[in-house]
């Protein structure tokens, strides 16, 4: 329940700081006084997009803050999911807009995204404005009414899960069929390409190895000469490095007993001698093994040319990528070879998923049909006292293919005259009739949905007199069950039945036009309702009539 509203620097409002109460309250004021501005401020708290034009002229920012009592409503789960502190008696929702265009949202002083504010707002306040009556033209709204009365959330969630499974199975089948057909159309060329790659007998790392072998063979004479020269310098009988080191070792061994450090140096030379002898043998062996072989070089070049040709043909840079291409083609060909079997499997999966989906859809439809009958009876019962004694109201449900919402096309049919045929409600109902239908629907829905606050913005359009009073009685009744109902109205018959009465007015000041909202005392209510009855010149008769309306309204509330 909305218990306090604070607005600062919002369009024409300097500062609004007002308490609100449970039950049925009314807001009145002349056209253009600023009632829509207050609704606009509340819309910001429900996550509506902000506009810097909403900041009062000459100000840097505007603030809208509301305090809610959630103690009678089970909402703690939302706060736990969003990691927000929970205070059931004082939930604070705040929105700030800066002139720079930056907008900030807070719930209990915790910064939140607008999506979170919108999610909470949908559970706190329902604002019914005149344009919302257009919902009667929309099938999804009509279906949602039936679902609310049916209390079929469990069944609807189960159906949607099954529908998603069916759609995913169908999408998998569609993709496979498309790929399968494309591969079948391309099968001959695909097999030719695969055979070409398979025949090449590709090996990972082969290209680098070939390039190195070719480089070695191409420079065989240079390599052989360098190896021979190096080996000769090491291994030459008398002048070679190995022989020179051996003689150095012999010289040191003669004095090793005289100086321990010389023995260490001699040992190091011995190690070098052994290593150089090993290197000398290796150089000899390598020199002998390096031979220019033109036939081998040609063979290696031909193999490397084949790899280069395949890489260019298949638009890749390495043998490893060619191997991956080959394996992918092999997989596609296996898919073609086993495609018929796989198609049968996928089609069977789709059939099973659809059958399950249809079973749940029919179960959901049966529940809806029972609820639709309840809605029909309830709407007739509510609309007769609202001045439509010969009302016809029916819900037409036609079957359709499985969709995200089920297999039901729902249409509200209406006629105010017993002698004419039922037609879609948006085609035959007048403005006043639509207002009464929407109020009846809201009243019926409010009994099934725990919504703390409902605001009606001039739902009395097109009605007056006794009908307006009946509409007020419905709204007052809605406000009894731990709910807050607020009606913005121009009709005295509705204003008189409010437990609380607020007036919005506009005033010209030196700094510009400003809008105010105040809670009216009993005497002020008499004057306001009298003015609504007779205009700016309030007569004694209007005063007396206003007192009578208020007195009768008080009796209705007893």
PDB file of C-alpha atoms in Angstrom, residues 37-238:
ATOM      1  CA  UNK A  37       1.519  15.341 -13.398  1.00  0.00           C
ATOM      2  CA  UNK A  38       1.132  13.416 -10.144  1.00  0.00           C
ATOM      3  CA  UNK A  39       0.383  10.268 -12.121  1.00  0.00           C
ATOM      4  CA  UNK A  40       3.477  10.936 -14.213  1.00  0.00           C
ATOM      5  CA  UNK A  41       5.569  11.091 -11.041  1.00  0.00           C
ATOM      6  CA  UNK A  42       4.151   7.758  -9.894  1.00  0.00           C
ATOM      7  CA  UNK A  43       4.853   6.273 -13.330  1.00  0.00           C
ATOM      8  CA  UNK A  44       8.537   7.110 -12.803  1.00  0.00           C
ATOM      9  CA  UNK A  45       8.480   4.955  -9.662  1.00  0.00           C
ATOM     10  CA  UNK A  46       7.105   2.109 -11.775  1.00  0.00           C
ATOM     11  CA  UNK A  47      10.173   2.189 -14.030  1.00  0.00           C
ATOM     12  CA  UNK A  48       8.938   4.422 -16.842  1.00  0.00           C
ATOM     13  CA  UNK A  49      11.681   6.102 -18.874  1.00  0.00           C
ATOM     14  CA  UNK A  50      12.738   9.525 -17.603  1.00  0.00           C
ATOM     15  CA  UNK A  51      12.974  12.778 -19.578  1.00  0.00           C
ATOM     16  CA  UNK A  52      14.908  15.885 -18.562  1.00  0.00           C
ATOM     17  CA  UNK A  53      11.868  17.909 -19.656  1.00  0.00           C
ATOM     18  CA  UNK A  54      10.168  16.580 -16.511  1.00  0.00           C
ATOM     19  CA  UNK A  55      12.550  18.605 -14.320  1.00  0.00           C
ATOM     20  CA  UNK A  56      10.965  21.866 -13.179  1.00  0.00           C
ATOM     21  CA  UNK A  57      12.296  24.836 -15.131  1.00  0.00           C
ATOM     22  CA  UNK A  58      15.375  26.381 -13.504  1.00  0.00           C
ATOM     23  CA  UNK A  59      16.166  23.297 -11.347  1.00  0.00           C
ATOM     24  CA  UNK A  60      19.092  20.881 -11.579  1.00  0.00           C
ATOM     25  CA  UNK A  61      17.218  17.712 -10.673  1.00  0.00           C
ATOM     26  CA  UNK A  62      13.899  16.272  -9.582  1.00  0.00           C
ATOM     27  CA  UNK A  63      13.131  13.588  -7.017  1.00  0.00           C
ATOM     28  CA  UNK A  64      10.134  11.269  -6.654  1.00  0.00           C
ATOM     29  CA  UNK A  65       9.975   9.054  -3.567  1.00  0.00           C
ATOM     30  CA  UNK A  66       7.266   6.773  -2.227  1.00  0.00           C
ATOM     31  CA  UNK A  67       6.919   4.728   0.946  1.00  0.00           C
ATOM     32  CA  UNK A  68       4.968   1.468   0.861  1.00  0.00           C
ATOM     33  CA  UNK A  69       3.601  -0.825   3.552  1.00  0.00           C
ATOM     34  CA  UNK A  70       4.093  -4.427   2.371  1.00  0.00           C
ATOM     35  CA  UNK A  71       3.227  -6.151   5.629  1.00  0.00           C
ATOM     36  CA  UNK A  72       0.071  -7.763   4.244  1.00  0.00           C
ATOM     37  CA  UNK A  73       1.704  -8.980   1.033  1.00  0.00           C
ATOM     38  CA  UNK A  74       4.190 -11.768   0.419  1.00  0.00           C
ATOM     39  CA  UNK A  75       6.975  -9.915  -1.405  1.00  0.00           C
ATOM     40  CA  UNK A  76      10.120 -10.843   0.510  1.00  0.00           C
ATOM     41  CA  UNK A  77      11.253 -13.137  -2.301  1.00  0.00           C
ATOM     42  CA  UNK A  78      11.820 -10.206  -4.660  1.00  0.00           C
ATOM     43  CA  UNK A  79      14.147  -8.504  -2.186  1.00  0.00           C
ATOM     44  CA  UNK A  80      16.114 -11.694  -1.532  1.00  0.00           C
ATOM     45  CA  UNK A  81      16.566 -12.352  -5.255  1.00  0.00           C
ATOM     46  CA  UNK A  82      17.812  -8.802  -5.841  1.00  0.00           C
ATOM     47  CA  UNK A  83      19.961  -8.605  -2.674  1.00  0.00           C
ATOM     48  CA  UNK A  84      17.987  -5.647  -1.276  1.00  0.00           C
ATOM     49  CA  UNK A  85      17.249  -5.052   2.426  1.00  0.00           C
ATOM     50  CA  UNK A  86      13.629  -5.852   3.245  1.00  0.00           C
ATOM     51  CA  UNK A  87      11.461  -3.775   5.577  1.00  0.00           C
ATOM     52  CA  UNK A  88       7.864  -4.876   5.237  1.00  0.00           C
ATOM     53  CA  UNK A  89       6.418  -1.804   6.963  1.00  0.00           C
ATOM     54  CA  UNK A  90       8.456   0.805   5.100  1.00  0.00           C
ATOM     55  CA  UNK A  91       9.648   0.015   1.585  1.00  0.00           C
ATOM     56  CA  UNK A  92      11.173   3.137   0.013  1.00  0.00           C
ATOM     57  CA  UNK A  93      11.237   3.522  -3.772  1.00  0.00           C
ATOM     58  CA  UNK A  94      13.032   6.590  -5.144  1.00  0.00           C
ATOM     59  CA  UNK A  95      13.823   7.998  -8.568  1.00  0.00           C
ATOM     60  CA  UNK A  96      16.136  10.922  -9.325  1.00  0.00           C
ATOM     61  CA  UNK A  97      16.600  12.729 -12.651  1.00  0.00           C
ATOM     62  CA  UNK A  98      19.485  15.129 -13.254  1.00  0.00           C
ATOM     63  CA  UNK A  99      19.517  17.939 -15.820  1.00  0.00           C
ATOM     64  CA  UNK A 100      22.450  16.137 -17.493  1.00  0.00           C
ATOM     65  CA  UNK A 101      20.030  13.373 -18.433  1.00  0.00           C
ATOM     66  CA  UNK A 102      21.251  10.852 -15.872  1.00  0.00           C
ATOM     67  CA  UNK A 103      18.519   8.936 -14.057  1.00  0.00           C
ATOM     68  CA  UNK A 104      19.022   6.902 -10.886  1.00  0.00           C
ATOM     69  CA  UNK A 105      16.688   4.410  -9.233  1.00  0.00           C
ATOM     70  CA  UNK A 106      16.775   3.158  -5.638  1.00  0.00           C
ATOM     71  CA  UNK A 107      14.857   0.585  -3.603  1.00  0.00           C
ATOM     72  CA  UNK A 108      15.470   0.905   0.134  1.00  0.00           C
ATOM     73  CA  UNK A 109      18.488   3.100  -0.678  1.00  0.00           C
ATOM     74  CA  UNK A 110      20.017   0.360  -2.839  1.00  0.00           C
ATOM     75  CA  UNK A 111      20.783   1.423  -6.437  1.00  0.00           C
ATOM     76  CA  UNK A 112      18.867  -0.780  -8.882  1.00  0.00           C
ATOM     77  CA  UNK A 113      18.312  -1.131 -12.608  1.00  0.00           C
ATOM     78  CA  UNK A 114      15.003   0.091 -14.055  1.00  0.00           C
ATOM     79  CA  UNK A 115      14.080  -3.509 -14.835  1.00  0.00           C
ATOM     80  CA  UNK A 116      14.123  -4.308 -11.101  1.00  0.00           C
ATOM     81  CA  UNK A 117      12.120  -1.177 -10.277  1.00  0.00           C
ATOM     82  CA  UNK A 118       9.627  -2.079 -12.999  1.00  0.00           C
ATOM     83  CA  UNK A 119       9.328  -5.646 -11.686  1.00  0.00           C
ATOM     84  CA  UNK A 120       8.590  -4.402  -8.165  1.00  0.00           C
ATOM     85  CA  UNK A 121       6.272  -1.671  -9.435  1.00  0.00           C
ATOM     86  CA  UNK A 122       4.103  -4.226 -11.243  1.00  0.00           C
ATOM     87  CA  UNK A 123       3.504  -5.881  -7.870  1.00  0.00           C
ATOM     88  CA  UNK A 124       2.755  -2.610  -6.049  1.00  0.00           C
ATOM     89  CA  UNK A 125       0.542  -0.406  -8.223  1.00  0.00           C
ATOM     90  CA  UNK A 126      -1.848  -0.841 -11.130  1.00  0.00           C
ATOM     91  CA  UNK A 127      -2.683   2.433 -12.877  1.00  0.00           C
ATOM     92  CA  UNK A 128      -5.777   2.296 -15.055  1.00  0.00           C
ATOM     93  CA  UNK A 129      -5.794   5.265 -17.410  1.00  0.00           C
ATOM     94  CA  UNK A 130      -8.250   6.050 -20.192  1.00  0.00           C
ATOM     95  CA  UNK A 131      -5.974   4.655 -22.901  1.00  0.00           C
ATOM     96  CA  UNK A 132      -5.791   1.343 -21.026  1.00  0.00           C
ATOM     97  CA  UNK A 133      -9.337   0.684 -22.149  1.00  0.00           C
ATOM     98  CA  UNK A 134      -7.788  -0.005 -25.541  1.00  0.00           C
ATOM     99  CA  UNK A 135      -6.609  -3.264 -23.980  1.00  0.00           C
ATOM    100  CA  UNK A 136     -10.101  -4.571 -24.598  1.00  0.00           C
ATOM    101  CA  UNK A 137      -9.160  -4.747 -28.267  1.00  0.00           C
ATOM    102  CA  UNK A 138      -6.192  -6.986 -27.570  1.00  0.00           C
ATOM    103  CA  UNK A 139      -6.590 -10.731 -27.443  1.00  0.00           C
ATOM    104  CA  UNK A 140      -3.639 -11.240 -25.081  1.00  0.00           C
ATOM    105  CA  UNK A 141      -5.296  -8.995 -22.462  1.00  0.00           C
ATOM    106  CA  UNK A 142      -8.562 -10.883 -22.764  1.00  0.00           C
ATOM    107  CA  UNK A 143      -6.734 -14.186 -22.431  1.00  0.00           C
ATOM    108  CA  UNK A 144      -4.810 -12.896 -19.396  1.00  0.00           C
ATOM    109  CA  UNK A 145      -8.114 -12.067 -17.679  1.00  0.00           C
ATOM    110  CA  UNK A 146      -9.271 -15.656 -18.166  1.00  0.00           C
ATOM    111  CA  UNK A 147      -5.929 -17.000 -16.921  1.00  0.00           C
ATOM    112  CA  UNK A 148      -6.061 -14.842 -13.783  1.00  0.00           C
ATOM    113  CA  UNK A 149      -9.545 -16.065 -12.906  1.00  0.00           C
ATOM    114  CA  UNK A 150      -8.539 -19.632 -13.783  1.00  0.00           C
ATOM    115  CA  UNK A 151      -5.518 -19.417 -11.424  1.00  0.00           C
ATOM    116  CA  UNK A 152      -3.749 -21.627 -13.974  1.00  0.00           C
ATOM    117  CA  UNK A 153      -0.178 -20.365 -13.532  1.00  0.00           C
ATOM    118  CA  UNK A 154       1.129 -23.848 -12.700  1.00  0.00           C
ATOM    119  CA  UNK A 155      -0.518 -25.382 -15.762  1.00  0.00           C
ATOM    120  CA  UNK A 156       0.484 -22.443 -17.996  1.00  0.00           C
ATOM    121  CA  UNK A 157       4.125 -22.648 -16.891  1.00  0.00           C
ATOM    122  CA  UNK A 158       4.170 -26.403 -17.530  1.00  0.00           C
ATOM    123  CA  UNK A 159       2.667 -25.872 -20.988  1.00  0.00           C
ATOM    124  CA  UNK A 160       5.156 -23.121 -21.897  1.00  0.00           C
ATOM    125  CA  UNK A 161       8.042 -25.348 -20.862  1.00  0.00           C
ATOM    126  CA  UNK A 162       6.681 -28.150 -23.065  1.00  0.00           C
ATOM    127  CA  UNK A 163       6.107 -25.688 -25.911  1.00  0.00           C
ATOM    128  CA  UNK A 164       9.702 -24.475 -25.687  1.00  0.00           C
ATOM    129  CA  UNK A 165      10.895 -28.091 -25.834  1.00  0.00           C
ATOM    130  CA  UNK A 166       8.738 -28.690 -28.898  1.00  0.00           C
ATOM    131  CA  UNK A 167       9.980 -25.519 -30.645  1.00  0.00           C
ATOM    132  CA  UNK A 168      13.603 -26.436 -29.933  1.00  0.00           C
ATOM    133  CA  UNK A 169      13.041 -29.929 -31.339  1.00  0.00           C
ATOM    134  CA  UNK A 170      11.387 -28.432 -34.427  1.00  0.00           C
ATOM    135  CA  UNK A 171      14.239 -25.966 -34.924  1.00  0.00           C
ATOM    136  CA  UNK A 172      16.785 -28.785 -34.653  1.00  0.00           C
ATOM    137  CA  UNK A 173      14.855 -30.781 -37.249  1.00  0.00           C
ATOM    138  CA  UNK A 174      14.493 -27.788 -39.588  1.00  0.00           C
ATOM    139  CA  UNK A 175      18.211 -27.071 -39.444  1.00  0.00           C
ATOM    140  CA  UNK A 176      19.179 -30.680 -40.029  1.00  0.00           C
ATOM    141  CA  UNK A 177      16.765 -30.963 -42.967  1.00  0.00           C
ATOM    142  CA  UNK A 178      18.210 -27.800 -44.495  1.00  0.00           C
ATOM    143  CA  UNK A 179      21.807 -28.929 -43.996  1.00  0.00           C
ATOM    144  CA  UNK A 180      21.001 -32.445 -45.148  1.00  0.00           C
ATOM    145  CA  UNK A 181      19.376 -31.222 -48.358  1.00  0.00           C
ATOM    146  CA  UNK A 182      22.234 -28.827 -49.041  1.00  0.00           C
ATOM    147  CA  UNK A 183      24.751 -31.619 -48.539  1.00  0.00           C
ATOM    148  CA  UNK A 184      22.743 -33.968 -50.730  1.00  0.00           C
ATOM    149  CA  UNK A 185      22.691 -31.353 -53.478  1.00  0.00           C
ATOM    150  CA  UNK A 186      26.440 -30.991 -53.091  1.00  0.00           C
ATOM    151  CA  UNK A 187      27.225 -34.629 -52.421  1.00  0.00           C
ATOM    152  CA  UNK A 188      29.052 -35.454 -55.670  1.00  0.00           C
ATOM    153  CA  UNK A 189      31.369 -32.463 -55.410  1.00  0.00           C
ATOM    154  CA  UNK A 190      31.864 -33.104 -51.694  1.00  0.00           C
ATOM    155  CA  UNK A 191      32.910 -36.704 -52.326  1.00  0.00           C
ATOM    156  CA  UNK A 192      35.326 -35.560 -55.051  1.00  0.00           C
ATOM    157  CA  UNK A 193      36.946 -33.035 -52.697  1.00  0.00           C
ATOM    158  CA  UNK A 194      37.153 -35.536 -49.869  1.00  0.00           C
ATOM    159  CA  UNK A 195      38.744 -38.153 -52.136  1.00  0.00           C
ATOM    160  CA  UNK A 196      41.348 -35.619 -53.251  1.00  0.00           C
ATOM    161  CA  UNK A 197      42.321 -34.810 -49.671  1.00  0.00           C
ATOM    162  CA  UNK A 198      42.151 -38.392 -48.515  1.00  0.00           C
ATOM    163  CA  UNK A 199      44.393 -39.535 -51.400  1.00  0.00           C
ATOM    164  CA  UNK A 200      46.997 -36.955 -50.369  1.00  0.00           C
ATOM    165  CA  UNK A 201      47.586 -38.897 -47.113  1.00  0.00           C
ATOM    166  CA  UNK A 202      48.244 -35.747 -45.140  1.00  0.00           C
ATOM    167  CA  UNK A 203      50.291 -35.781 -41.937  1.00  0.00           C
ATOM    168  CA  UNK A 204      50.594 -33.137 -39.266  1.00  0.00           C
ATOM    169  CA  UNK A 205      53.943 -31.291 -39.336  1.00  0.00           C
ATOM    170  CA  UNK A 206      54.700 -32.651 -42.803  1.00  0.00           C
ATOM    171  CA  UNK A 207      55.042 -29.288 -44.518  1.00  0.00           C
ATOM    172  CA  UNK A 208      57.683 -27.950 -42.103  1.00  0.00           C
ATOM    173  CA  UNK A 209      59.646 -31.179 -42.396  1.00  0.00           C
ATOM    174  CA  UNK A 210      59.561 -31.098 -46.210  1.00  0.00           C
ATOM    175  CA  UNK A 211      60.656 -27.486 -46.347  1.00  0.00           C
ATOM    176  CA  UNK A 212      63.627 -28.265 -44.092  1.00  0.00           C
ATOM    177  CA  UNK A 213      64.642 -31.356 -46.089  1.00  0.00           C
ATOM    178  CA  UNK A 214      64.517 -29.412 -49.351  1.00  0.00           C
ATOM    179  CA  UNK A 215      66.594 -26.624 -47.873  1.00  0.00           C
ATOM    180  CA  UNK A 216      69.194 -29.149 -46.707  1.00  0.00           C
ATOM    181  CA  UNK A 217      69.392 -30.937 -50.077  1.00  0.00           C
ATOM    182  CA  UNK A 218      69.542 -27.681 -52.031  1.00  0.00           C
ATOM    183  CA  UNK A 219      72.657 -26.613 -50.067  1.00  0.00           C
ATOM    184  CA  UNK A 220      74.168 -30.094 -49.725  1.00  0.00           C
ATOM    185  CA  UNK A 221      77.607 -29.172 -51.156  1.00  0.00           C
ATOM    186  CA  UNK A 222      77.969 -26.153 -48.876  1.00  0.00           C
ATOM    187  CA  UNK A 223      76.936 -28.171 -45.848  1.00  0.00           C
ATOM    188  CA  UNK A 224      79.231 -31.075 -46.721  1.00  0.00           C
ATOM    189  CA  UNK A 225      82.208 -28.728 -47.241  1.00  0.00           C
ATOM    190  CA  UNK A 226      81.678 -26.950 -43.940  1.00  0.00           C
ATOM    191  CA  UNK A 227      81.341 -30.231 -42.059  1.00  0.00           C
ATOM    192  CA  UNK A 228      84.500 -31.645 -43.644  1.00  0.00           C
ATOM    193  CA  UNK A 229      86.501 -28.497 -42.844  1.00  0.00           C
ATOM    194  CA  UNK A 230      85.344 -28.473 -39.230  1.00  0.00           C
ATOM    195  CA  UNK A 231      86.072 -32.177 -38.796  1.00  0.00           C
ATOM    196  CA  UNK A 232      89.561 -31.779 -40.305  1.00  0.00           C
ATOM    197  CA  UNK A 233      90.486 -28.989 -37.919  1.00  0.00           C
ATOM    198  CA  UNK A 234      89.549 -31.232 -35.028  1.00  0.00           C
ATOM    199  CA  UNK A 235      90.790 -34.581 -36.221  1.00  0.00           C
ATOM    200  CA  UNK A 236      94.003 -33.802 -38.169  1.00  0.00           C
ATOM    201  CA  UNK A 237      96.713 -36.153 -36.909  1.00  0.00           C
ATOM    202  CA  UNK A 238      99.335 -33.765 -35.535  1.00  0.00           C
TER     203      UNK A 238
END
